C-alpha atoms as a printed R data frame, in Angstrom:
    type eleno elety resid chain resno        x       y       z
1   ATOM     1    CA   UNK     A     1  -30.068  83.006 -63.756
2   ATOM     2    CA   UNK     A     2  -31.920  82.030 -60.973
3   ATOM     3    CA   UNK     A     3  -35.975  81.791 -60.480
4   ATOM     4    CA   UNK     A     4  -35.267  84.643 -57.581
5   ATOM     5    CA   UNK     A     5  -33.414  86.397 -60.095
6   ATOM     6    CA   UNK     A     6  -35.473  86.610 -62.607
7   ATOM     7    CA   UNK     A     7  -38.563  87.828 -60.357
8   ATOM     8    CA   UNK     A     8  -36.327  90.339 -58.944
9   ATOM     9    CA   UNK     A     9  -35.848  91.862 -62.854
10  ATOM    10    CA   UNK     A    10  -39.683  91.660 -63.817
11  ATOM    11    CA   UNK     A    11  -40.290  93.257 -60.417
12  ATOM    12    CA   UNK     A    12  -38.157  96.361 -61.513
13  ATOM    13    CA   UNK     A    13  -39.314  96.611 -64.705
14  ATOM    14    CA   UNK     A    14  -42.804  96.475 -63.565
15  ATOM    15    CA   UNK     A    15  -41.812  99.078 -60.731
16  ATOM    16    CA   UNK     A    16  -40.082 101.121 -63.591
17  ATOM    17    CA   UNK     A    17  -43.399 101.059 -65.855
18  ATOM    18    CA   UNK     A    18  -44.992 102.055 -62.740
19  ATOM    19    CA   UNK     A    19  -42.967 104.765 -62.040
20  ATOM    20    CA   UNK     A    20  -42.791 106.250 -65.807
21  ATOM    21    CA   UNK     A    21  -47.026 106.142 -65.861
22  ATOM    22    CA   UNK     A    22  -46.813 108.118 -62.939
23  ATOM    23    CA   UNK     A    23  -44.493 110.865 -64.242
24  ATOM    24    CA   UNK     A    24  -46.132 111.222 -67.597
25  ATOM    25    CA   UNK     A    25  -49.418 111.256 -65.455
26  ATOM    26    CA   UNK     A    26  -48.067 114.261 -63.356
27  ATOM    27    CA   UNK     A    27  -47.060 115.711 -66.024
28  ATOM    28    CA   UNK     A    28  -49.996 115.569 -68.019
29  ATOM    29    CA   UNK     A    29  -51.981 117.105 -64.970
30  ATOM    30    CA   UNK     A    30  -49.202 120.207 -64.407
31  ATOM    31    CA   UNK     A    31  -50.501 120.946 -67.920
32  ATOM    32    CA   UNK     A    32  -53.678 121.081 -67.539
33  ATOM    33    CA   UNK     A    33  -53.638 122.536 -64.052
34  ATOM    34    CA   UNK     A    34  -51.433 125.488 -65.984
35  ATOM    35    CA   UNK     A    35  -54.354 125.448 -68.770
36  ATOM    36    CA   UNK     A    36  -57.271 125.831 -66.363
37  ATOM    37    CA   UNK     A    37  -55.096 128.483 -64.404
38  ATOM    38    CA   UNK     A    38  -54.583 131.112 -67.273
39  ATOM    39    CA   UNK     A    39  -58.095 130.338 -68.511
40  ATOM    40    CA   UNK     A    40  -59.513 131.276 -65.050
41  ATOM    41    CA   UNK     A    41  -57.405 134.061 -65.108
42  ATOM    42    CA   UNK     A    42  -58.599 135.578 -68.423
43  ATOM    43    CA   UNK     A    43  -62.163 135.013 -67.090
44  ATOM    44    CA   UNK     A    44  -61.856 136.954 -63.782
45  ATOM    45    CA   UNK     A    45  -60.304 140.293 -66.079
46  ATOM    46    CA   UNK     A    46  -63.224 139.934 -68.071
47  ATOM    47    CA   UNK     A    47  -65.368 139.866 -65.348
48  ATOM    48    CA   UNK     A    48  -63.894 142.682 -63.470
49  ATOM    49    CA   UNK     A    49  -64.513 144.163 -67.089
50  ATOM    50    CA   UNK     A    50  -68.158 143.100 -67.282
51  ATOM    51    CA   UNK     A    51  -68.834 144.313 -63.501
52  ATOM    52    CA   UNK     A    52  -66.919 147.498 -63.952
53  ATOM    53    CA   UNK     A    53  -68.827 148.433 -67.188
54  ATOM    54    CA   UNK     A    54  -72.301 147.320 -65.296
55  ATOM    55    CA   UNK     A    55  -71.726 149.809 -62.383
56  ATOM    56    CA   UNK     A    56  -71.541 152.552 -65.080
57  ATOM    57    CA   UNK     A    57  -74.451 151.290 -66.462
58  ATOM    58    CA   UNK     A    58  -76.608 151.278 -63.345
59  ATOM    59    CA   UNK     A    59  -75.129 154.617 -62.287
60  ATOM    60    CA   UNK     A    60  -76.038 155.883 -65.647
61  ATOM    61    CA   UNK     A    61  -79.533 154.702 -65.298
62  ATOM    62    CA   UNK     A    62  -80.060 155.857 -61.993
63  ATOM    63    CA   UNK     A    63  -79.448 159.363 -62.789
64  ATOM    64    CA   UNK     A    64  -81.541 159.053 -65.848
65  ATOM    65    CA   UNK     A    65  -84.061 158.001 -63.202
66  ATOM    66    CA   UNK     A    66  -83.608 161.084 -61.230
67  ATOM    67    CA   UNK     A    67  -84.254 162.865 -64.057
68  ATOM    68    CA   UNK     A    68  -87.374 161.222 -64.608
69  ATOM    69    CA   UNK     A    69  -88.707 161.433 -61.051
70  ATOM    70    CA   UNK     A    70  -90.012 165.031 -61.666
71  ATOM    71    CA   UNK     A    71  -91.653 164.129 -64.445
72  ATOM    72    CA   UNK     A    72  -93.670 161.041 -63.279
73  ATOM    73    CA   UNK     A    73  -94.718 162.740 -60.286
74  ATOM    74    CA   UNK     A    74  -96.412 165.751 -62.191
75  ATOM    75    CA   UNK     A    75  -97.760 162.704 -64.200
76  ATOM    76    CA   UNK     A    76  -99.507 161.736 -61.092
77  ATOM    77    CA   UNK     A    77 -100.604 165.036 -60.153
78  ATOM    78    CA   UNK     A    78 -101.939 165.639 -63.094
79  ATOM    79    CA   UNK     A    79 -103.586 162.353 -62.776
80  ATOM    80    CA   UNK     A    80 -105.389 163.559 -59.822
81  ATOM    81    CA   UNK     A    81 -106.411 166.694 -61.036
82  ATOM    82    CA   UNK     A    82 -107.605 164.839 -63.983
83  ATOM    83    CA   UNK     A    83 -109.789 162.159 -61.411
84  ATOM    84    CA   UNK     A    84 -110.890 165.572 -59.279
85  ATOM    85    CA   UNK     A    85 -112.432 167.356 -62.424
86  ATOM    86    CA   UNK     A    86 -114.214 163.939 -63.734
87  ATOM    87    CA   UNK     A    87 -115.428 164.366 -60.150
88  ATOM    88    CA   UNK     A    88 -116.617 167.808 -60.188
89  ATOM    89    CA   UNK     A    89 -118.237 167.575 -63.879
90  ATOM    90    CA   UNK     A    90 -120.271 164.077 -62.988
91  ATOM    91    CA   UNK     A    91 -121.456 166.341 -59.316
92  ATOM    92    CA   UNK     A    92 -122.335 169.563 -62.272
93  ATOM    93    CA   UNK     A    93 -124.010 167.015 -64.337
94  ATOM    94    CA   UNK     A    94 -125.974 165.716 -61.346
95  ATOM    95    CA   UNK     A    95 -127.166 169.103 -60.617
96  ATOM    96    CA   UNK     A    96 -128.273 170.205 -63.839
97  ATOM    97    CA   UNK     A    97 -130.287 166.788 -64.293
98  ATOM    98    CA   UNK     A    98 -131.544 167.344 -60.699
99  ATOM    99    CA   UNK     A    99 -132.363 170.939 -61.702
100 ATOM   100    CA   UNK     A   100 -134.254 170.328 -64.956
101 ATOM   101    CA   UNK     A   101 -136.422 167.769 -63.209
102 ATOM   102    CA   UNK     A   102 -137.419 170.778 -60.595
103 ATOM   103    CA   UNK     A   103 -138.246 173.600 -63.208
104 ATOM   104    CA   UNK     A   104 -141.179 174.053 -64.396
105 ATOM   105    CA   UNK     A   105 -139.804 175.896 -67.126
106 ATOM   106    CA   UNK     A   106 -140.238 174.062 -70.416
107 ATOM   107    CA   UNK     A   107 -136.357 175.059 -70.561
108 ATOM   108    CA   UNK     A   108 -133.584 172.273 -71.311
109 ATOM   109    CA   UNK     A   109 -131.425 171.251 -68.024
110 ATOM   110    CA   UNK     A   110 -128.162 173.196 -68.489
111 ATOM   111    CA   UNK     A   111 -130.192 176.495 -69.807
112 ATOM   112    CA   UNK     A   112 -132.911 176.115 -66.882
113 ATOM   113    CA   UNK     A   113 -129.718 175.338 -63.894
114 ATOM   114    CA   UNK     A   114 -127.761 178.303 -65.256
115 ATOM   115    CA   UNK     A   115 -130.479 180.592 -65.330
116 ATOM   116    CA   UNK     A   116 -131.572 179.636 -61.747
117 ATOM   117    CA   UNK     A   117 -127.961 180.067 -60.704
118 ATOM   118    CA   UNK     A   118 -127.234 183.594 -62.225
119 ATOM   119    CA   UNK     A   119 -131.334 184.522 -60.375
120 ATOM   120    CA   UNK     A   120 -129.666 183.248 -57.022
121 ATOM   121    CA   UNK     A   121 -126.504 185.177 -57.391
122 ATOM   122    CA   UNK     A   122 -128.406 188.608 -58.375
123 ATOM   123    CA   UNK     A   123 -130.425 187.593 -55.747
124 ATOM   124    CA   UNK     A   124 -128.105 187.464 -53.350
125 ATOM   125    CA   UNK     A   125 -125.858 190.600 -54.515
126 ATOM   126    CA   UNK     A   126 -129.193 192.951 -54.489
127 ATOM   127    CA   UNK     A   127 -130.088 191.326 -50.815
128 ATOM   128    CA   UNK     A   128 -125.926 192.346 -49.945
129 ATOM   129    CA   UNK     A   129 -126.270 195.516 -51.683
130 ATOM   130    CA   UNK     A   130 -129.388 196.068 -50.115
131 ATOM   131    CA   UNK     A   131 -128.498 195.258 -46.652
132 ATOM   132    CA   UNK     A   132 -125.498 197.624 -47.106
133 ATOM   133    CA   UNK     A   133 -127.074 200.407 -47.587
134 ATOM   134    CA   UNK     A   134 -129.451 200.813 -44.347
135 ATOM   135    CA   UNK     A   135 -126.138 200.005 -42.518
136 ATOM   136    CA   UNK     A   136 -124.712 203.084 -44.033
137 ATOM   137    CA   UNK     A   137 -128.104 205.172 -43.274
């Protein structure tokens, strides 16, 4: 055998390693490719699962939301009406303090404001009644 020979042969050999490491390399990576395929696959049903059970979910809540609308705005109201009353007994308060400071009565506040009320309102009733009365004449 020659030198030229002989370089020939280890050049096909080494071409025929080359060749082999290649295939099994390929080969390999079809595997795996297939591997990551199905396991992608099994991930997107689950998450058309997982998407498909969350749109129930949110459509479930958002009637039960619906449902509670009513109720939170009386909630409010009610709120309001509460604020408006705190409102009207501070003003009440006000005027019965502001009332017992004007009798002279030795009366307390509420008892003196109540009784200078009810005197305004006869008052005003006999004055009506009054009035009515020459009108008719």
């Amino acid at each position: 055998m020659e030198p030229g020979q002989l370089a020939l042969i280890i050049f096909a050999v080494a071409f025929l390693l080359l060749v082999l490491f290649i295939g099994f390399f390929l080969l390999r990576l079809t595997r795996s490719l297939d591997i990551i395929t199905l396991d992608v696959d099994s991930i997107a049903r689950s998450s058309n699962e997982i998407l498909g059970n969350a749109n129930t979910l949110l459509n479930d809540v958002n009637g039960k939301v619906k449902t509670l609308d009513p109720t939170v705005q009386a909630v409010a109201d009610m709120s309001v009406t509460v604020s408006q009353l705190n409102a009207t007994i501070q003003n009440v308060t006000n005027k019965f303090a502001t009332a017992k400071a004007a009798t002279s009565f030795g009366v307390s506040g509420v008892a003196a404001a109540v009784a200078k009320q009810a005197t305004k309102t006869a008052m005003g009733k006999y004055k009506n009644k009054k009035s009515t009365k020459k009108e008719n004449k």
